[in-house]
Amino acid sequence: MSSEDLAKDGGDSSLNSVSKFLRGCKLPGTVRLTRTASEHIARASPGGSSPGSGPGCVAGEAGARRGEASTGAGELQADGRGLTGGGVRGSEGIGEGRTLATRRGGGTAAATNGDVGPSGRATGEDGGARAGADLAHLSLHARGRDGGGEDGGAGGSGRGGRGEPRASPRGEAHPETSSLRSMSDTRKAKFRKLLDEQVVDLEALRELAWSGIPAELRPVCWQLLLGYLPPNCERRAAILERKRREYRDMVPDYYDIADRCADDLGALRQVAVDVPRTAPDVPFFAQPAIQKSLERILYLWGIRHPASGYVQGINDLVTPFLAVFLGEHFSEGGPAIPGGMDGWEVATLSEAAVHAAEADAYWCLCKLLDGIQDHYTHAQPGIQRTVFRLHELVRRIEEPVTQHMEAEGLDFLQFTFRWVNCLLLREVPFALAVRLWDTYVAEGGRMKEFLTYVLAAFLLCWAPQLRAMDFQEMVLFLQKLPTGGWGEREVETVLSRAYMWRTSFDQAQSHLSQS
Amino acid sequence: MSRNRTSLKLVLLGEGRVGKTSLVLKYCHSQFAEEQRATEQAAFNSKQVTVGERQVELSIWDTAGQERFHAIQPLYYRDADAALLVFDLTDSDTLERVRAWVTELQTLVGADVVLTVVGNKADLAAARAVPAAESRGVAAAVGAAYHEVSALTGAGVEAAFADTARRALARQQRRLAAADAAQLSASPGVPSWAGGRDTVSFTGQGPTRRRPCC
């Protein structure tokens, strides 16, 4: 069996036999890829400009003032962070999904993640209010620090002395709704309005997408936000055509080749052993055609990014792209991934459709990883830095839990490594990974920094449990967290908390070592 | 000192896809899955066992095979009591790596770390590429015991872990005895990982847990 055979997907040449074959090839046990620097040209970076200032880049001060100005006890209102953007830009819809609830005076804790008009009044949707209400009990962390509380205007003073403990308003202000926010018609209309423009306003799309993208619009939104598609709709078809052709041409040049140097064979071997065990709990990825696509994408990515090469875990990161881009073909109303991927038979699709989705997934993976390459280079300095920052951040937010973990001898790296390596994808059900991805791609250039806050919010979901556990219990618990029953709401709560903390700590960065 | 509650730290090392995770799952949970997700960095498991007359809590760190992850791995094995060096009987290259692991381990943990070379996938007899004599030779050269196992059938798995635990316990007791002797001459002992859970009393304070060095 030659490596050419690997490419000809007869359907019967299973990857297992490939890996067996490769195993028998007398490869050196481990090889590091060494490629010429000219290969680097492949890494088309988005013009050097940072995709940049995602939502929340505006300082909390203005927003806090805005929140203050419109305060009325007991009213449904938006506060602080959520209004940050709204206050400054005065545009509609800003701050969606990130508004947190606070309890003011003796008033009812209430907030909305819904649409916040320029006036600061909550005007809109209900789903977000649930997340907001969940957040309310956390607001004591933020109050005062960012000026979101009564001392409004003291933006970013960096101390949280004011937050007196309050009863959690959990359970109040939970509107009776089960519809997912990203599915609501008004939200869809807003997306469509933006996407119908001749030149898409990426910043507006970023802000909207941050809180979740309607399933049927995911492919185009992700591709725009990652900088794969140009905002100008006239140029899109040509660009897509060119990028897909470019990818198609790479396959014979790099993948379908008879002779490989030992390094490349080692790389192929590593990919080949990982592909069959990618997302084993999602049958969709067990289809032979998908496994071929996965193998090509990962192998090509690895040899074209020689500074890191393929690293285990990147196989997980490509799965949301493949699922979403292929899913477009399987459901009329768009790939409702949370609704399941049963019956998605890739074999029923045209070859061209599969190749297009594969190429798109490849380029989007490139874009996503461009910002976090140092997570995968030697010694993985990016991950170590992120974990270090996470530890410091968690210490600031929840000192007792941090102390407990330290006293038990638990090192953050021991349990967060996989979290960072796979961007939390493995810690939640696959259906929710796409929701995480919405926010990641919306964050753009700030994703890496934001990840630290997401990880902190995720970890501290379990703070009460952790405090009662010893070392062993904690490690066992943390590597298999009970997120099986999670839905979008839980993920959005984590993301909202992360947003809130970033806004709070952005003004007081000195506690986090700059990298 | 907590002589009643004995803990031993075991670490599994070896190339990717040789079956480290499957071995641990078989041993700790009697489970086997054909497609086990790749382990990034490390995963933790524990098991209560009886060694001789003593109840022992085994803490087992299952590490990642891909070389990219090796830089941070000393975090997991620097205070190990024993290591299982796993290779794939159907792939002779994976045996070669065993020597490199031993050198690295002994540098970080000390020359007396308990070692077991484990040849996995013994059920794949037809595909076998490593003769028993060869792997025994490698094991003997590094001062390790040798076991052949199958994480699929479970054959040999219990014996490999039990033997390792027995020798690791003996080593720990030697060390504790030495530490006690040292303590008699006024300086506190520095036991291995188990020491992290020991209590050391300071004047005027309650029992304080000592932080491990990593």
mmCIF file of C-alpha atoms in Angstrom, chain B:
data_model
loop_
_atom_site.group_PDB
_atom_site.id
_atom_site.type_symbol
_atom_site.label_atom_id
_atom_site.label_comp_id
_atom_site.label_asym_id
_atom_site.label_seq_id
_atom_site.Cartn_x
_atom_site.Cartn_y
_atom_site.Cartn_z
ATOM 1 C CA MET B 1 3.937 10.470 59.580
ATOM 2 C CA SER B 2 0.975 8.962 57.823
ATOM 3 C CA ARG B 3 2.014 5.380 57.922
ATOM 4 C CA ASN B 4 -1.571 4.230 57.853
ATOM 5 C CA ARG B 5 -2.396 5.847 54.595
ATOM 6 C CA THR B 6 0.121 4.938 51.983
ATOM 7 C CA SER B 7 0.143 6.591 48.619
ATOM 8 C CA LEU B 8 2.242 5.686 45.655
ATOM 9 C CA LYS B 9 2.591 7.676 42.498
ATOM 10 C CA LEU B 10 2.892 5.754 39.272
ATOM 11 C CA VAL B 11 3.476 7.305 35.907
ATOM 12 C CA LEU B 12 2.982 5.769 32.468
ATOM 13 C CA LEU B 13 5.373 6.802 29.742
ATOM 14 C CA GLY B 14 5.687 5.731 26.156
ATOM 15 C CA GLU B 15 5.139 6.597 22.524
ATOM 16 C CA GLY B 16 1.753 7.732 21.257
ATOM 17 C CA ARG B 17 -0.863 5.111 20.521
ATOM 18 C CA VAL B 18 0.923 2.268 22.340
ATOM 19 C CA GLY B 19 -2.032 1.973 24.694
ATOM 20 C CA LYS B 20 -1.139 3.813 27.879
ATOM 21 C CA THR B 21 -4.621 5.192 28.438
ATOM 22 C CA SER B 22 -6.219 1.856 27.604
ATOM 23 C CA LEU B 23 -3.988 0.078 30.119
ATOM 24 C CA VAL B 24 -4.936 2.457 32.888
ATOM 25 C CA LEU B 25 -8.618 2.272 32.059
ATOM 26 C CA LYS B 26 -8.479 -1.501 32.010
ATOM 27 C CA TYR B 27 -6.677 -1.600 35.323
ATOM 28 C CA CYS B 28 -8.698 1.035 37.144
ATOM 29 C CA HIS B 29 -12.115 0.605 35.593
ATOM 30 C CA SER B 30 -12.064 -2.713 33.705
ATOM 31 C CA GLN B 31 -12.973 -0.851 30.555
ATOM 32 C CA PHE B 32 -11.697 -0.991 27.029
ATOM 33 C CA ALA B 33 -12.579 1.229 24.079
ATOM 34 C CA GLU B 34 -11.143 0.759 20.625
ATOM 35 C CA GLU B 35 -10.821 4.447 19.867
ATOM 36 C CA GLN B 36 -9.483 6.195 22.878
ATOM 37 C CA ARG B 37 -9.058 9.940 22.488
ATOM 38 C CA ALA B 38 -5.479 11.095 22.368
ATOM 39 C CA THR B 39 -4.170 12.153 25.759
ATOM 40 C CA GLU B 40 -2.898 15.695 25.823
ATOM 41 C CA GLN B 41 -0.325 16.253 28.480
ATOM 42 C CA ALA B 42 -1.593 13.875 31.126
ATOM 43 C CA ALA B 43 -4.580 12.284 32.771
ATOM 44 C CA PHE B 44 -5.009 11.142 36.331
ATOM 45 C CA ASN B 45 -6.523 7.991 37.779
ATOM 46 C CA SER B 46 -6.418 6.351 41.143
ATOM 47 C CA LYS B 47 -6.985 2.927 42.570
ATOM 48 C CA GLN B 48 -7.006 1.394 46.022
ATOM 49 C CA VAL B 49 -5.031 -1.801 46.214
ATOM 50 C CA THR B 50 -3.735 -4.131 48.867
ATOM 51 C CA VAL B 51 -0.055 -4.800 48.786
ATOM 52 C CA GLY B 52 0.895 -7.456 51.289
ATOM 53 C CA GLU B 53 -1.104 -6.362 54.307
ATOM 54 C CA ARG B 54 -1.131 -2.744 53.488
ATOM 55 C CA GLN B 55 -3.802 -0.616 51.879
ATOM 56 C CA VAL B 56 -2.200 1.466 49.200
ATOM 57 C CA GLU B 57 -3.664 4.256 47.167
ATOM 58 C CA LEU B 58 -2.174 4.297 43.719
ATOM 59 C CA SER B 59 -2.137 7.646 41.947
ATOM 60 C CA ILE B 60 -1.579 6.948 38.309
ATOM 61 C CA TRP B 61 -0.565 9.642 35.856
ATOM 62 C CA ASP B 62 -1.119 8.675 32.276
ATOM 63 C CA THR B 63 0.986 10.921 30.074
ATOM 64 C CA ALA B 64 0.778 12.047 26.474
ATOM 65 C CA GLY B 65 2.833 10.214 23.916
ATOM 66 C CA GLN B 66 3.403 12.930 21.342
ATOM 67 C CA GLU B 67 6.808 14.488 21.674
ATOM 68 C CA ARG B 68 5.414 18.004 21.558
ATOM 69 C CA PHE B 69 4.002 17.495 25.030
ATOM 70 C CA HIS B 70 7.198 16.204 26.591
ATOM 71 C CA ALA B 71 8.645 19.530 27.603
ATOM 72 C CA ILE B 72 6.163 20.007 30.426
ATOM 73 C CA GLN B 73 5.896 16.390 31.393
ATOM 74 C CA PRO B 74 8.444 16.405 34.219
ATOM 75 C CA LEU B 75 5.648 18.126 36.126
ATOM 76 C CA TYR B 76 3.985 14.742 36.275
ATOM 77 C CA TYR B 77 6.832 12.376 36.839
ATOM 78 C CA ARG B 78 9.415 14.290 38.791
ATOM 79 C CA ASP B 79 8.215 12.849 42.102
ATOM 80 C CA ALA B 80 7.024 9.496 40.852
ATOM 81 C CA ASP B 81 7.671 6.374 42.873
ATOM 82 C CA ALA B 82 7.527 4.145 39.843
ATOM 83 C CA ALA B 83 7.183 4.300 36.105
ATOM 84 C CA LEU B 84 5.619 1.924 33.642
ATOM 85 C CA LEU B 85 7.382 2.280 30.316
ATOM 86 C CA VAL B 86 4.861 1.122 27.788
ATOM 87 C CA PHE B 87 5.610 0.050 24.246
ATOM 88 C CA ASP B 88 3.695 -1.663 21.465
ATOM 89 C CA LEU B 89 4.739 -5.260 20.803
ATOM 90 C CA THR B 90 3.729 -4.825 17.169
ATOM 91 C CA ASP B 91 5.994 -1.805 16.652
ATOM 92 C CA SER B 92 9.681 -2.165 17.451
ATOM 93 C CA ASP B 93 10.302 1.586 17.215
ATOM 94 C CA THR B 94 8.264 2.146 20.325
ATOM 95 C CA LEU B 95 10.636 -0.111 22.266
ATOM 96 C CA GLU B 96 13.573 2.009 21.199
ATOM 97 C CA ARG B 97 12.100 5.033 22.946
ATOM 98 C CA VAL B 98 12.082 3.200 26.260
ATOM 99 C CA ARG B 99 15.797 3.751 26.824
ATOM 100 C CA ALA B 100 15.429 7.493 26.300
ATOM 101 C CA TRP B 101 12.627 7.655 28.821
ATOM 102 C CA VAL B 102 14.697 5.829 31.408
ATOM 103 C CA THR B 103 17.581 8.255 31.066
ATOM 104 C CA GLU B 104 15.267 11.213 31.466
ATOM 105 C CA LEU B 105 13.426 9.709 34.396
ATOM 106 C CA GLN B 106 16.521 8.782 36.308
ATOM 107 C CA THR B 107 17.900 12.258 35.868
ATOM 108 C CA LEU B 108 14.797 13.814 37.361
ATOM 109 C CA VAL B 109 13.593 11.242 39.843
ATOM 110 C CA GLY B 110 16.769 9.463 40.866
ATOM 111 C CA ALA B 111 18.426 6.244 39.881
ATOM 112 C CA ASP B 112 16.391 4.139 42.276
ATOM 113 C CA VAL B 113 12.998 4.871 40.711
ATOM 114 C CA VAL B 114 11.097 1.628 40.223
ATOM 115 C CA LEU B 115 10.781 0.720 36.564
ATOM 116 C CA THR B 116 8.608 -1.704 34.672
ATOM 117 C CA VAL B 117 8.806 -2.193 30.949
ATOM 118 C CA VAL B 118 5.398 -3.157 29.626
ATOM 119 C CA GLY B 119 4.836 -4.646 26.193
ATOM 120 C CA ASN B 120 1.238 -4.002 25.229
ATOM 121 C CA LYS B 121 -1.019 -5.465 22.538
ATOM 122 C CA ALA B 122 0.050 -9.041 23.279
ATOM 123 C CA ASP B 123 -3.273 -10.141 21.812
ATOM 124 C CA LEU B 124 -2.098 -9.142 18.339
ATOM 125 C CA ALA B 125 0.131 -12.187 18.105
ATOM 126 C CA ALA B 126 0.171 -12.285 14.319
ATOM 127 C CA ALA B 127 1.389 -8.701 14.070
ATOM 128 C CA ARG B 128 4.011 -9.086 16.756
ATOM 129 C CA ALA B 129 7.264 -7.433 15.780
ATOM 130 C CA VAL B 130 9.275 -7.595 18.989
ATOM 131 C CA PRO B 131 10.561 -10.939 20.271
ATOM 132 C CA ALA B 132 10.285 -11.419 24.008
ATOM 133 C CA ALA B 133 14.040 -11.913 24.279
ATOM 134 C CA GLU B 134 14.680 -8.477 22.815
ATOM 135 C CA SER B 135 12.338 -6.612 25.126
ATOM 136 C CA ARG B 136 13.565 -8.566 28.132
ATOM 137 C CA GLY B 137 17.052 -7.519 27.151
ATOM 138 C CA VAL B 138 16.076 -3.862 27.063
ATOM 139 C CA ALA B 139 14.303 -4.151 30.403
ATOM 140 C CA ALA B 140 17.245 -5.872 32.047
ATOM 141 C CA ALA B 141 19.660 -3.286 30.669
ATOM 142 C CA VAL B 142 17.762 -0.466 32.372
ATOM 143 C CA GLY B 143 17.125 -2.400 35.559
ATOM 144 C CA ALA B 144 13.418 -2.805 34.978
ATOM 145 C CA ALA B 145 10.998 -5.670 35.401
ATOM 146 C CA TYR B 146 9.307 -6.855 32.243
ATOM 147 C CA HIS B 147 5.650 -7.675 31.633
ATOM 148 C CA GLU B 148 3.664 -8.479 28.534
ATOM 149 C CA VAL B 149 0.045 -7.426 28.647
ATOM 150 C CA SER B 150 -3.059 -6.873 26.602
ATOM 151 C CA ALA B 151 -5.238 -3.918 27.459
ATOM 152 C CA LEU B 152 -7.866 -5.484 25.214
ATOM 153 C CA THR B 153 -8.168 -8.819 26.983
ATOM 154 C CA GLY B 154 -6.765 -7.673 30.289
ATOM 155 C CA ALA B 155 -4.173 -10.402 30.302
ATOM 156 C CA GLY B 156 -1.197 -9.510 32.451
ATOM 157 C CA VAL B 157 -2.440 -6.017 33.297
ATOM 158 C CA GLU B 158 -3.154 -6.697 36.956
ATOM 159 C CA ALA B 159 0.162 -8.464 37.404
ATOM 160 C CA ALA B 160 2.146 -5.648 35.823
ATOM 161 C CA PHE B 161 0.626 -3.005 38.100
ATOM 162 C CA ALA B 162 0.695 -5.198 41.208
ATOM 163 C CA ASP B 163 4.333 -6.061 40.740
ATOM 164 C CA THR B 164 5.194 -2.420 40.180
ATOM 165 C CA ALA B 165 3.238 -1.336 43.247
ATOM 166 C CA ARG B 166 4.912 -3.979 45.400
ATOM 167 C CA ARG B 167 8.384 -2.853 44.444
ATOM 168 C CA ALA B 168 7.478 0.813 44.733
ATOM 169 C CA LEU B 169 6.136 0.255 48.220
ATOM 170 C CA ALA B 170 9.317 -1.483 49.253
ATOM 171 C CA ARG B 171 11.311 1.446 47.921
ATOM 172 C CA GLN B 172 9.142 3.938 49.736
ATOM 173 C CA GLN B 173 9.549 2.106 53.001
ATOM 174 C CA ARG B 174 13.287 2.116 52.599
ATOM 175 C CA ARG B 175 13.122 5.833 51.980
ATOM 176 C CA LEU B 176 10.838 6.531 54.924
ATOM 177 C CA ALA B 177 13.114 4.569 57.180
ATOM 178 C CA ALA B 178 15.992 6.649 55.942
ATOM 179 C CA ALA B 179 13.956 9.813 56.448
ATOM 180 C CA ASP B 180 13.092 8.797 59.994
ATOM 181 C CA ALA B 181 16.724 8.239 60.711
ATOM 182 C CA ALA B 182 17.463 11.659 59.351
ATOM 183 C CA GLN B 183 14.690 13.208 61.392
ATOM 184 C CA LEU B 184 16.219 11.827 64.529
ATOM 185 C CA SER B 185 19.165 13.993 63.784
ATOM 186 C CA ALA B 186 16.873 17.041 63.822
ATOM 187 C CA SER B 187 16.194 17.809 60.153
ATOM 188 C CA PRO B 188 12.767 16.909 58.799
ATOM 189 C CA GLY B 189 12.598 14.195 56.223
ATOM 190 C CA VAL B 190 11.709 14.877 52.671
ATOM 191 C CA PRO B 191 9.573 12.023 51.552
ATOM 192 C CA SER B 192 8.329 11.651 48.027
ATOM 193 C CA TRP B 193 4.932 12.677 46.710
ATOM 194 C CA ALA B 194 3.193 11.055 49.650
ATOM 195 C CA GLY B 195 4.908 13.657 51.742
ATOM 196 C CA GLY B 196 2.690 16.280 50.214
ATOM 197 C CA ARG B 197 -0.142 14.974 52.314
ATOM 198 C CA ASP B 198 1.817 14.519 55.478
ATOM 199 C CA THR B 199 1.411 16.975 58.234
ATOM 200 C CA VAL B 200 4.341 18.788 59.640
ATOM 201 C CA SER B 201 3.795 20.635 62.879
ATOM 202 C CA PHE B 202 5.300 23.964 63.537
ATOM 203 C CA THR B 203 5.357 25.538 66.929
ATOM 204 C CA GLY B 204 2.302 27.613 67.598
ATOM 205 C CA GLN B 205 0.512 26.499 64.449
ATOM 206 C CA GLY B 206 -1.874 23.772 63.566
ATOM 207 C CA PRO B 207 -0.903 21.065 61.167
ATOM 208 C CA THR B 208 0.144 22.557 57.875
ATOM 209 C CA ARG B 209 0.277 20.818 54.592
ATOM 210 C CA ARG B 210 3.522 21.061 52.788
ATOM 211 C CA ARG B 211 3.340 22.105 49.192
ATOM 212 C CA PRO B 212 5.069 19.841 46.733
ATOM 213 C CA CYS B 213 7.910 21.499 44.954
ATOM 214 C CA CYS B 214 6.165 21.580 41.605
#
